mmCIF file of C-alpha atoms in Angstrom:
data_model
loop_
_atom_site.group_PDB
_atom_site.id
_atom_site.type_symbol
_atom_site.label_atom_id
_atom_site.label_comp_id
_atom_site.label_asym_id
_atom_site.label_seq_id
_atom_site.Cartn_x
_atom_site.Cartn_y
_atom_site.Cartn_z
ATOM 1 C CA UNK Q 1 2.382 34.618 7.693
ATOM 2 C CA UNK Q 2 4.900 31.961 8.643
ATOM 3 C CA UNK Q 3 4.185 28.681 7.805
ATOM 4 C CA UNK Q 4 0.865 29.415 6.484
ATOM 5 C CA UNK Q 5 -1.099 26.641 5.549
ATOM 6 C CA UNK Q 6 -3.046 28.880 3.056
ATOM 7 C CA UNK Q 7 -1.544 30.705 -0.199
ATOM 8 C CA UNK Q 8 -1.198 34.321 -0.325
ATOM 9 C CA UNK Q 9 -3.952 35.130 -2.370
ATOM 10 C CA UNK Q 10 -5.892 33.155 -0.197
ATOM 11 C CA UNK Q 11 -5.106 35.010 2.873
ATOM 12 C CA UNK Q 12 -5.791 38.204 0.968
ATOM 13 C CA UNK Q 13 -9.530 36.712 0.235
ATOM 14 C CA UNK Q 14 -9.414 35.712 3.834
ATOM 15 C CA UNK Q 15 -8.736 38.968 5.203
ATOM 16 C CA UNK Q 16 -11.680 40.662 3.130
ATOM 17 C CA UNK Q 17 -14.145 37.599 3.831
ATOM 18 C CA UNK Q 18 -12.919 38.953 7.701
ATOM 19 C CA UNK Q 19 -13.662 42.530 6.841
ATOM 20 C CA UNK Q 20 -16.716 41.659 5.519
ATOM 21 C CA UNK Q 21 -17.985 39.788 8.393
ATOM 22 C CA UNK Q 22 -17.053 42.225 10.637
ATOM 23 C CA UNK Q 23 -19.148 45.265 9.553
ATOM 24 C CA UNK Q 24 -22.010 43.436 9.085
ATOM 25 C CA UNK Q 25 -24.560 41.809 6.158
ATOM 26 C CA UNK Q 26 -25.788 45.362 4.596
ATOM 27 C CA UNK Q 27 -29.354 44.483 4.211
ATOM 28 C CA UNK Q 28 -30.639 47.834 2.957
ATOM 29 C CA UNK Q 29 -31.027 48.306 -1.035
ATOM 30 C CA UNK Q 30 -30.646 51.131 -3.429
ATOM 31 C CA UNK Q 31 -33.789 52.479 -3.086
ATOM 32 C CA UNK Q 32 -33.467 52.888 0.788
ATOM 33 C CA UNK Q 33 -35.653 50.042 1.668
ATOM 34 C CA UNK Q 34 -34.604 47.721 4.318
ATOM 35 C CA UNK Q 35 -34.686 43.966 3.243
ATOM 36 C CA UNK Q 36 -34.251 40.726 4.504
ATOM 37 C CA UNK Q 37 -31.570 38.304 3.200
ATOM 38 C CA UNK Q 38 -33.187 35.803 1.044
ATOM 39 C CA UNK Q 39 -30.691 32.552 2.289
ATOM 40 C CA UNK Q 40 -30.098 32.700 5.693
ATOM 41 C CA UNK Q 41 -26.421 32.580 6.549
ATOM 42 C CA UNK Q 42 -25.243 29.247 8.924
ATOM 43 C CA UNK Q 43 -21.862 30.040 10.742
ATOM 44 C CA UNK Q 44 -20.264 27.435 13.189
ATOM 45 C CA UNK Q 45 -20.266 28.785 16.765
ATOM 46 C CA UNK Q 46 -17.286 29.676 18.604
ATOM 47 C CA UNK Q 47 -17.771 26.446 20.907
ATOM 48 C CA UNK Q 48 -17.980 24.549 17.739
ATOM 49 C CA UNK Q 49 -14.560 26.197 15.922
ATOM 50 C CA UNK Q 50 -13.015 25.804 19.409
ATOM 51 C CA UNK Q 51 -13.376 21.984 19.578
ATOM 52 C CA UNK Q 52 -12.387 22.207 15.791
ATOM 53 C CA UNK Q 53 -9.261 23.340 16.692
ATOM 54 C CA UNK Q 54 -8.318 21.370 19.835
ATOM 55 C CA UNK Q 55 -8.937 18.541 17.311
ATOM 56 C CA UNK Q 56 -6.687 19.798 14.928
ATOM 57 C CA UNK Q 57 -4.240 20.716 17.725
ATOM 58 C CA UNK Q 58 -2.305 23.187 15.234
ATOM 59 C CA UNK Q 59 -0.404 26.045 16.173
ATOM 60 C CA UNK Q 60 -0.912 27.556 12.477
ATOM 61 C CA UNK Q 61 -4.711 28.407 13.333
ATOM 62 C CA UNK Q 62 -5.460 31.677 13.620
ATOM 63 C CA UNK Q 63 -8.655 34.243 12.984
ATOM 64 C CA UNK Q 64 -8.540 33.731 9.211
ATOM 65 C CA UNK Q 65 -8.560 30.334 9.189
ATOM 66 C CA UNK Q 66 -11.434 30.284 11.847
ATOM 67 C CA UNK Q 67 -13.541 32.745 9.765
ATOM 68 C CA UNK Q 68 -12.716 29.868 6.815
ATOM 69 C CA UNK Q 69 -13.914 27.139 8.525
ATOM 70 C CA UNK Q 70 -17.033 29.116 9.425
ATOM 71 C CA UNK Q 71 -17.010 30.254 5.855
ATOM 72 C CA UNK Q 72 -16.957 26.985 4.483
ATOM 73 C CA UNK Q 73 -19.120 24.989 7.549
ATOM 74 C CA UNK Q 74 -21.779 23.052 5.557
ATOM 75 C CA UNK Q 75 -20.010 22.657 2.342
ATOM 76 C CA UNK Q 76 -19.128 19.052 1.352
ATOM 77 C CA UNK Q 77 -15.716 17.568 -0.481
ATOM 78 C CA UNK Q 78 -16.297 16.241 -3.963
ATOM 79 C CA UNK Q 79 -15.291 12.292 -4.665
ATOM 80 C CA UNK Q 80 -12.875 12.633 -6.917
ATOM 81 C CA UNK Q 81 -12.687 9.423 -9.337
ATOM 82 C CA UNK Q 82 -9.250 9.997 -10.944
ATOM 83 C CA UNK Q 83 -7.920 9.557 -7.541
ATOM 84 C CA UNK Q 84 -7.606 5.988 -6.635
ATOM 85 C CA UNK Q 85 -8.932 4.908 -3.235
ATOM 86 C CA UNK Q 86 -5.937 2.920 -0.569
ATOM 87 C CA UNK Q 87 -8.491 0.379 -1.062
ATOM 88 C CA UNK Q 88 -7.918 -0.477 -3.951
ATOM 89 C CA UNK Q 89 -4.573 0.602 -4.669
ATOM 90 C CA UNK Q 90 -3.538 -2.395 -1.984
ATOM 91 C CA UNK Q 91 -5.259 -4.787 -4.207
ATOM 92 C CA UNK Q 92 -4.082 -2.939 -7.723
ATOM 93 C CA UNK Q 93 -0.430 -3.707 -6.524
ATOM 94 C CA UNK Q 94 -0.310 -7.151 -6.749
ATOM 95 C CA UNK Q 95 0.404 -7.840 -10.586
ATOM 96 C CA UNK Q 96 -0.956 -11.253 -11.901
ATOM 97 C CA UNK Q 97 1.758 -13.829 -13.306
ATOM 98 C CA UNK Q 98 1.614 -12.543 -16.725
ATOM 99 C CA UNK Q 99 2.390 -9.611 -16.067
ATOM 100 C CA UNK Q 100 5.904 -10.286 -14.542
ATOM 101 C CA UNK Q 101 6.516 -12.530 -16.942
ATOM 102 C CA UNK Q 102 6.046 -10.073 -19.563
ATOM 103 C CA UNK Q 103 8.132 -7.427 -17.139
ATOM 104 C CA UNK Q 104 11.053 -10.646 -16.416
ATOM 105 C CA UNK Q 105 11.189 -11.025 -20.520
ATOM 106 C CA UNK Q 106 11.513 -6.877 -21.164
ATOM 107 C CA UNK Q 107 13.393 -6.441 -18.489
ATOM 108 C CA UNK Q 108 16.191 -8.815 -18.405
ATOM 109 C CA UNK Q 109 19.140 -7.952 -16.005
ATOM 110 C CA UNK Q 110 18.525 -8.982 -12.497
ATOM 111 C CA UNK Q 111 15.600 -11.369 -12.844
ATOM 112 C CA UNK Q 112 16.908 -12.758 -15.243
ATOM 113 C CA UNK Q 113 20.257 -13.645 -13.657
ATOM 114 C CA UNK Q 114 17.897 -15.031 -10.788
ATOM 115 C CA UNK Q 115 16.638 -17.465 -13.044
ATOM 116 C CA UNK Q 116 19.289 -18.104 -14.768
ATOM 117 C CA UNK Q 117 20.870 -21.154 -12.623
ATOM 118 C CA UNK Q 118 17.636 -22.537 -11.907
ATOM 119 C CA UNK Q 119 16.962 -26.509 -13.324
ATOM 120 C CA UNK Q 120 13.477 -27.757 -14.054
ATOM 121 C CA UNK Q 121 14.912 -31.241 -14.380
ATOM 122 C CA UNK Q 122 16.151 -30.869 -10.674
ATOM 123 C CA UNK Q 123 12.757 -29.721 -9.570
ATOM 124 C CA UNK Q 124 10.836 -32.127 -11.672
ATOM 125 C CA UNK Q 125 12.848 -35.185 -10.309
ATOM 126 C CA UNK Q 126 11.737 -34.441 -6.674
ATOM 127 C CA UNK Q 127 7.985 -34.221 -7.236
ATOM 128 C CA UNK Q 128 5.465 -33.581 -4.367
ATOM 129 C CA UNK Q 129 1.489 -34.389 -3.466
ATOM 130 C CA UNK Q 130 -0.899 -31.891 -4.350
ATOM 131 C CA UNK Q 131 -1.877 -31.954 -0.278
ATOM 132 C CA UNK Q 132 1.607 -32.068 0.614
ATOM 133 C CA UNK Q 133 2.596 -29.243 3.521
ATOM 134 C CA UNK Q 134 5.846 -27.634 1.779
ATOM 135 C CA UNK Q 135 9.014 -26.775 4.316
ATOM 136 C CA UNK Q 136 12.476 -25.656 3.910
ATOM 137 C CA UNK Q 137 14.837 -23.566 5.637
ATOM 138 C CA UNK Q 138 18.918 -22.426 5.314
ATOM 139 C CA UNK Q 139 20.720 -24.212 8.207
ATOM 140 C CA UNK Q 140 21.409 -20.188 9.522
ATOM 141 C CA UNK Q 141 17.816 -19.344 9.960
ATOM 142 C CA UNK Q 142 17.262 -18.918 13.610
ATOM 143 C CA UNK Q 143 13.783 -21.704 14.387
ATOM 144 C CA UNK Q 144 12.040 -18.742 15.800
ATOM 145 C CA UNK Q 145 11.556 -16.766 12.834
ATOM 146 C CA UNK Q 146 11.260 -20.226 11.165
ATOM 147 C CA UNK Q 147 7.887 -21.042 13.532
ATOM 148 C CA UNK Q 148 6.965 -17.566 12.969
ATOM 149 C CA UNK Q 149 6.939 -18.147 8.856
ATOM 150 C CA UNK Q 150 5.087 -21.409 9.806
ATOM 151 C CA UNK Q 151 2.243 -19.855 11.992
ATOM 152 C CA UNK Q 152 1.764 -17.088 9.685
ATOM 153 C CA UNK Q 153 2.646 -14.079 12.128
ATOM 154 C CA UNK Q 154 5.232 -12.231 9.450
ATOM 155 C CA UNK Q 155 3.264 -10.221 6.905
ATOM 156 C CA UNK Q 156 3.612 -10.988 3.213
ATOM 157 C CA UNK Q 157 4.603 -7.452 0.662
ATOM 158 C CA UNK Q 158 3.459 -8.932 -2.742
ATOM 159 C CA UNK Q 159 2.342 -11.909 -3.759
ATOM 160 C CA UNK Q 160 1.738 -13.319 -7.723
ATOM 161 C CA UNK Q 161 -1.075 -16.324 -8.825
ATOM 162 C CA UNK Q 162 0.966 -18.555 -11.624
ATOM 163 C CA UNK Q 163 -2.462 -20.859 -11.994
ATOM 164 C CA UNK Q 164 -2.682 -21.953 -15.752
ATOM 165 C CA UNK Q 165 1.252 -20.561 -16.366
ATOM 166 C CA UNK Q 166 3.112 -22.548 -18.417
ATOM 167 C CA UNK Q 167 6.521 -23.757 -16.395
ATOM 168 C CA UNK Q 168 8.377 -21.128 -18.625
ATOM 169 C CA UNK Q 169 6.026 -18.345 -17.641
ATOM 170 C CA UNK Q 170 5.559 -19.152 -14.007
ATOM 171 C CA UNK Q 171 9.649 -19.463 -13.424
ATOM 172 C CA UNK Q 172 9.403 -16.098 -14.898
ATOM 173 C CA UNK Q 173 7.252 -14.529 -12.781
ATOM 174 C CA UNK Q 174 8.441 -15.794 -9.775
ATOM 175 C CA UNK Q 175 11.653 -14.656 -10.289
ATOM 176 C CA UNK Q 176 10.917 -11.204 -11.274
ATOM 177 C CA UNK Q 177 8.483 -11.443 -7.896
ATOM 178 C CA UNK Q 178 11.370 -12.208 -6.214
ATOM 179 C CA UNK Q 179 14.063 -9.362 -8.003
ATOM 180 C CA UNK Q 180 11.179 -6.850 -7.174
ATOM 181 C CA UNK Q 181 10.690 -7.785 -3.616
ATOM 182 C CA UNK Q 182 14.656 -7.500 -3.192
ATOM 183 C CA UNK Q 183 15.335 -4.510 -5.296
ATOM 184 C CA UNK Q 184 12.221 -2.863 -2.909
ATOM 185 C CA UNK Q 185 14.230 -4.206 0.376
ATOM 186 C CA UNK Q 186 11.090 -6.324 0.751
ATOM 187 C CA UNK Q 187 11.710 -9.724 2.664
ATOM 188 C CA UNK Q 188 8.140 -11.464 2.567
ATOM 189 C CA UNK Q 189 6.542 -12.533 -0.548
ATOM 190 C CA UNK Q 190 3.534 -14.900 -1.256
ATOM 191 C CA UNK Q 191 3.806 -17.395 -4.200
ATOM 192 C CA UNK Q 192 -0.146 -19.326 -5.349
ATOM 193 C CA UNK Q 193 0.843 -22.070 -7.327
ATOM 194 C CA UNK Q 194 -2.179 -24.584 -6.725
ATOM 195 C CA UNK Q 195 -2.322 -27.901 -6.764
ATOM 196 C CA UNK Q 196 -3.868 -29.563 -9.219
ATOM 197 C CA UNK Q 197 -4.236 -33.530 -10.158
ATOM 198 C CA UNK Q 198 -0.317 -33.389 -10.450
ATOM 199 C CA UNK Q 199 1.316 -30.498 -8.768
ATOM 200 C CA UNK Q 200 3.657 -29.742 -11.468
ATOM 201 C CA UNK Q 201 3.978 -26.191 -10.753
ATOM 202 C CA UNK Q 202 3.953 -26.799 -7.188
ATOM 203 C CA UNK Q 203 6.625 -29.640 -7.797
ATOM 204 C CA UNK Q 204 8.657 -26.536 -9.478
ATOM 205 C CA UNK Q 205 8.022 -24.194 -6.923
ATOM 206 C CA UNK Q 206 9.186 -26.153 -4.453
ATOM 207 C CA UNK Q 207 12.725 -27.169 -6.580
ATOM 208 C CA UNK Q 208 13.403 -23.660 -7.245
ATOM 209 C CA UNK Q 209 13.105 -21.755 -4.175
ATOM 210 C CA UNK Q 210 15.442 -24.279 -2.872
ATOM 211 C CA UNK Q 211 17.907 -23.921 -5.110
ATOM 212 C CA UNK Q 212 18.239 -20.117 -5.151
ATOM 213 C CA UNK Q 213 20.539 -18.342 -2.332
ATOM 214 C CA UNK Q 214 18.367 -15.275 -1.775
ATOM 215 C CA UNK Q 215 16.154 -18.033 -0.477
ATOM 216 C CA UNK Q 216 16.123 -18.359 3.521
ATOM 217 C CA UNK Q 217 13.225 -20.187 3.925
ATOM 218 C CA UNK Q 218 9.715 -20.901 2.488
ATOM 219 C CA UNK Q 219 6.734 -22.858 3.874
ATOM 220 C CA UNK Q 220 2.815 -23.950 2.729
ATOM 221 C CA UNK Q 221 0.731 -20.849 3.716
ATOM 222 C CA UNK Q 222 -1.564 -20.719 6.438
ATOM 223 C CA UNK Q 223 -5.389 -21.438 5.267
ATOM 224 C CA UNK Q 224 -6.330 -17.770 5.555
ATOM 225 C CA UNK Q 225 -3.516 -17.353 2.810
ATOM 226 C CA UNK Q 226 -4.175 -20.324 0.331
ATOM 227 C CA UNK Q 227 -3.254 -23.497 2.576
ATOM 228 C CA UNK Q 228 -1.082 -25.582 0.722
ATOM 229 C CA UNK Q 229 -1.882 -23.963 -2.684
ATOM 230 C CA UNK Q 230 0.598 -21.150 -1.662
ATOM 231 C CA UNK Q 231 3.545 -20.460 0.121
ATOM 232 C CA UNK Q 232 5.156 -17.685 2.024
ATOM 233 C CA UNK Q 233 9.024 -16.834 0.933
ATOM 234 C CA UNK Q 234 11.457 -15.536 3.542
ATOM 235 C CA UNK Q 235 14.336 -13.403 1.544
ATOM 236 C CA UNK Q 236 17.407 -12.243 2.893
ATOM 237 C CA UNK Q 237 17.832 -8.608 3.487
ATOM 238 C CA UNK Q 238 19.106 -6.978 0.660
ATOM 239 C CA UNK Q 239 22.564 -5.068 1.589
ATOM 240 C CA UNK Q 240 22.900 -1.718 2.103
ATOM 241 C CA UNK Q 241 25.878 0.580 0.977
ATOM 242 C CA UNK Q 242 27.351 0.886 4.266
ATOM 243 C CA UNK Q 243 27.184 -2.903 4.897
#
C-alpha cells in the first residue's frame, strides 16, 4: 500500500480484523447451541467514521483503516510520563545562572572569548539606581525596532536569573546566554539581574552589554517581564555561510 500510514504486519491484522467483520460474530458453540455474546460489541457508525475522515482530510484512508478506527472506537491513549509535556519543556529550557556558568567554565571557546574583553572596573565606575529604566542602542539600529524593544512587542528565546551570582558567575552566565543565543541564530534574549539596595549586578549588566559588539541594543523590560529588574537584549544576526 503506498504511503501507508500503518506497518505491514499491521495491515495483514487489518485485513483479517476485515474478514472477520465481514462474515459475521459466530455466536453458535460446540455443542450446537446458539448463544449470545457476553460484551456487546460498540462500532462507530458510518456517519461517525465519515466526519472522522473529513476531519482528518487524508487521502491515505481507506477500508482498513476505517474498520481500525471502528476497531479501536472507545479505547483511550495512555499518559505516558517519560514523555515530557510542551508545557513544561518551555519552562525546562531556560537554565538558571549556575548552570551556564558551570557550561561557560567547561566549555571555554566562544563564551569565553565573549567575555574575554569585558572590564568590571569600566562597568563599576558608571553605576546606576536600583529604579533606574536601562537604555542603549548602536547608532545603526533603525528607532523602530528600537521602540519595538522598548514596548515589548519582539519576543524574548531564553532568558537566565543571575540573583545571588557572584560578579564572576553572573559575567559567566551571561555570556554563555549570549554565545548560545548566537550559536542558535537566536536574536532576543532576557537577562534578570534585580536590583537590590545597590544594583551592583545591574550596574554590571548594564557596563557589559555596552561594551560587547554582538550587542545592538538592550533596554529595562516591560513589567510583565521583570520591569526594571530585567532587560531584553537585541543581538545581531549571526552570519550565514553565504553572507
Amino acid at each position: 500500500m503506498a504511503n501507508s500510514l500503518f506497518s505491514k504486519e499491521m495491515q495483514d491484522q487489518l485485513k483479517e480484523l476485515k474478514g472477520q467483520l465481514s462474515k459475521g460474530h459466530d455466536t453458535t458453540s460446540p455443542d450446537g447451541v446458539d448463544q449470545k455474546p457476553t460484551e456487546p460489541v460498540s462500532l462507530l457508525t458510518q456517519k461517525q467514521v465519515k466526519k472522522t475522515v473529513k476531519q482528518l482530510d487524508s487521502e491515505h484512508i481507506d477500508d482498513d483503516k476505517v474498520l481500525f478506527m471502528q476497531a479501536m472506537h472507545g479505547v483511550n491513549q495512555l499518559d505516558d510520563k517519560n514523555v515530557r509535556s510542551p508545557a513544561n519543556a518551555s519552562k525546562a529550557r531556560k537554565p538558571d545562572a549556575a548552570t551556564l556558568s558551570k557550561r561557560a567554565a567547561a566549555q571555554g571557546g566562544k563564551s569565553s572569548d565573549l567575555g574575554a574583553g569585558l572590564s568590571d572596573m569600566q562597568a563599576l565606575l558608571n553605576p546606576v539606581a536600583a529604579e533606574a529604566y536601562l537604555s542603549y542602542k548602536q547608532p545603526t539600529l533603525q528607532n523602530k525596532i528600537f521602540t519595538q524593544l522598548k514596548q515589548g512587542k519582539l519576543r524574548w528565546y531564553d532568558a537566565v536569573d543571575i540573583h545571588g551570582c557572584t560578579i564572576e558567575e553572573a559575567r559567566a552566565a551571561m555570556t554563555q546566554l549570549l554565545s548560545q543565543a548566537k550559536q542558535n541564530n537566536e536574536t532576543m534574549v532576557k537577562i534578570v539581574h534585580g536590583k537590590g539596595s545597590e544594583a551592583i549586578l545591574k550596574t554590571c549588566v548594564n557596563g557589559w552589554l555596552r561594551q560587547l559588539p554582538e550587542v545592538l541594543a538592550f533596554c529595562s523590560a516591560p513589567p510583565k517581564d521583570g520591569g526594571n529588574g530585567a532587560v531584553l537584549v537585541l543581538l545581531k544576526k549571526s552570519k550565514t555561510d553565504g553572507e
